Amino acid sequence: MHSSLKSYLSAHRKTVDSAIGKFLPAARVRPATVHEAMRYSMFAGGKRLRPILTLAAAEACGGEIEPALPSAAAVECIHTYSLIHDDLPCMDDDDVRRGMPTSHVKFGEGVAVLAGDALLTIAFKILAKTVPIAKSRYTVADFVADLADTAGSRKLIGGQILDLEGEGENVKLTPAQLRYIHESKTAALLSCSVRLGGMAANATPKKLEALSEFGHSVGLAFQVIDDILDVTQTSEKLGKSAGKDEASDKSTYPAMFGLEKSRKEAARLTTKALKALKPFGKKGERLEQIGHYLLDRDY
Ligand code: GRG
């Protein structure tokens, strides 16, 4: 990892954690069960990649991080909700997430469903607190519409639907269907994360398009790497059950193309993502480092 990137990630993670801590209701606020469950999953030790990308995108556009904090917290709420629901017995049925028992294991299924629902809902309340910078070309409605579109039936939910339908012994996804799942359930939220950061910094339409393309390609690479790590890493290292894809005969990049081709594909997608950063010149260096880090990560 680039030497200054480590301290950058750690400082921005702290900033994001502190913002999330303030935006969420305290654990003791009534009804405490749901607030405790929301905080449990939010502070279970996620890498905070999406909100850090939001802040880095704002900086790449010459902006401050402060106006981007509601966006950063909102994307992490959506991400955490999707993990809670994805881990439920009716979805992927996982017991461990972020190195801790999953929400339904700790609190029961009913509370886990509701904690996910509450995080999904509060994401929009938090995002609505955005104060666009003076003379910004973007309104709060633009931020909200973008996140709603990303979390909705055509993207996150759509990807999850196809993922569900692709399970089962006799179902084999085509490479195009697998790509659609990756685009919808993973790349869409990474792309939205950087777009919201750009909008908070009043990015020009050209730079917003470049961020969108960067997020999309880096998001696809992220999911390919995630599938590779599922095969090559231990559950302890990942903080979630490793080897599950193979055990459940899930269609993944490594299952379809093998590890070597998958690594090459992740590298190709990362190169494509980094090319999109051209309009940012030197200001895009941090996003470039993060792109490399996401490709080289081992958990
Ligand atoms: C409505 C059930 C339901 C779910 C929402 C998006 C989605 C739909 C479900 C997918 C959840 C999921 C497992 C997506 C894959 C993306 C991915 C690789 C997540 C892991 O992200 P990391 O590594 O996790 O950034 P941490 O824990 O570090 O935040």
Short mmCIF file of N, CA and C in Angstrom, two decimals, residues 9 14 20 29 36 38 44 51 66 68 73 89 105 110 115 131 133 145 172 198 200 219 234 251 276 290:
data_model
loop_
_atom_site.label_atom_id
_atom_site.label_comp_id
_atom_site.label_asym_id
_atom_site.label_seq_id
_atom_site.Cartn_x
_atom_site.Cartn_y
_atom_site.Cartn_z
N LEU A 9 -6.50 6.56 4.87
CA LEU A 9 -7.66 5.68 5.09
C LEU A 9 -8.06 5.68 6.56
N LYS A 14 -11.97 7.35 10.62
CA LYS A 14 -12.37 7.97 11.90
C LYS A 14 -13.41 9.06 11.68
N ILE A 20 -21.17 9.04 11.41
CA ILE A 20 -22.24 8.03 11.53
C ILE A 20 -22.74 7.98 12.97
N VAL A 29 -31.97 5.08 22.96
CA VAL A 29 -33.22 5.75 22.55
C VAL A 29 -34.28 4.70 22.25
N GLU A 36 -30.03 -0.40 19.00
CA GLU A 36 -28.84 -1.19 19.36
C GLU A 36 -28.41 -2.06 18.17
N MET A 38 -29.03 -1.57 14.98
CA MET A 38 -28.51 -0.73 13.90
C MET A 38 -27.03 -0.39 14.17
N ALA A 44 -19.56 -2.79 13.49
CA ALA A 44 -18.99 -4.14 13.64
C ALA A 44 -17.61 -4.26 13.00
N PRO A 51 -17.87 5.05 1.92
CA PRO A 51 -17.82 6.45 2.39
C PRO A 51 -16.46 7.11 2.19
N GLU A 66 -16.47 18.15 4.49
CA GLU A 66 -17.65 18.44 5.32
C GLU A 66 -18.99 18.32 4.55
N ALA A 68 -19.71 16.60 2.15
CA ALA A 68 -19.92 15.23 1.64
C ALA A 68 -20.22 14.24 2.76
N ALA A 73 -22.08 8.98 5.04
CA ALA A 73 -22.79 8.18 6.05
C ALA A 73 -23.97 7.44 5.41
N PRO A 89 -31.39 -15.89 6.82
CA PRO A 89 -31.60 -17.29 6.38
C PRO A 89 -32.32 -17.39 5.03
N VAL A 105 -28.40 -13.60 14.01
CA VAL A 105 -27.88 -14.54 15.01
C VAL A 105 -27.88 -13.86 16.38
N GLY A 110 -36.48 -11.27 13.20
CA GLY A 110 -37.40 -10.13 13.12
C GLY A 110 -36.67 -8.81 13.33
N ALA A 115 -33.92 -3.83 11.63
CA ALA A 115 -32.71 -3.00 11.72
C ALA A 115 -32.25 -2.64 10.30
N VAL A 131 -26.16 19.96 2.76
CA VAL A 131 -26.27 21.39 2.45
C VAL A 131 -25.37 21.63 1.23
N ILE A 133 -23.09 23.24 -1.51
CA ILE A 133 -22.24 24.42 -1.38
C ILE A 133 -22.85 25.57 -2.19
N ALA A 145 -32.35 11.40 -5.28
CA ALA A 145 -32.79 10.62 -6.44
C ALA A 145 -31.70 9.62 -6.85
N LYS A 172 -27.43 -22.41 -14.26
CA LYS A 172 -26.09 -21.91 -14.57
C LYS A 172 -26.24 -20.54 -15.22
N GLY A 198 -18.71 13.72 -5.59
CA GLY A 198 -18.50 14.73 -6.64
C GLY A 198 -19.58 15.80 -6.61
N ALA A 200 -21.31 16.73 -4.07
CA ALA A 200 -21.11 17.57 -2.87
C ALA A 200 -20.05 18.63 -3.13
N GLY A 219 -15.81 -0.87 -9.10
CA GLY A 219 -16.81 -1.70 -8.41
C GLY A 219 -16.87 -3.10 -8.98
N THR A 234 -8.97 -17.24 4.33
CA THR A 234 -9.67 -17.93 5.41
C THR A 234 -10.82 -17.07 5.92
N SER A 251 -22.48 -19.33 -9.09
CA SER A 251 -21.79 -18.83 -10.27
C SER A 251 -20.98 -17.59 -9.87
N ALA A 276 -10.22 6.51 -16.36
CA ALA A 276 -11.34 7.46 -16.24
C ALA A 276 -10.97 8.67 -15.39
N ILE A 290 -6.39 4.45 -4.21
CA ILE A 290 -7.46 3.59 -3.64
C ILE A 290 -7.80 2.49 -4.64
#
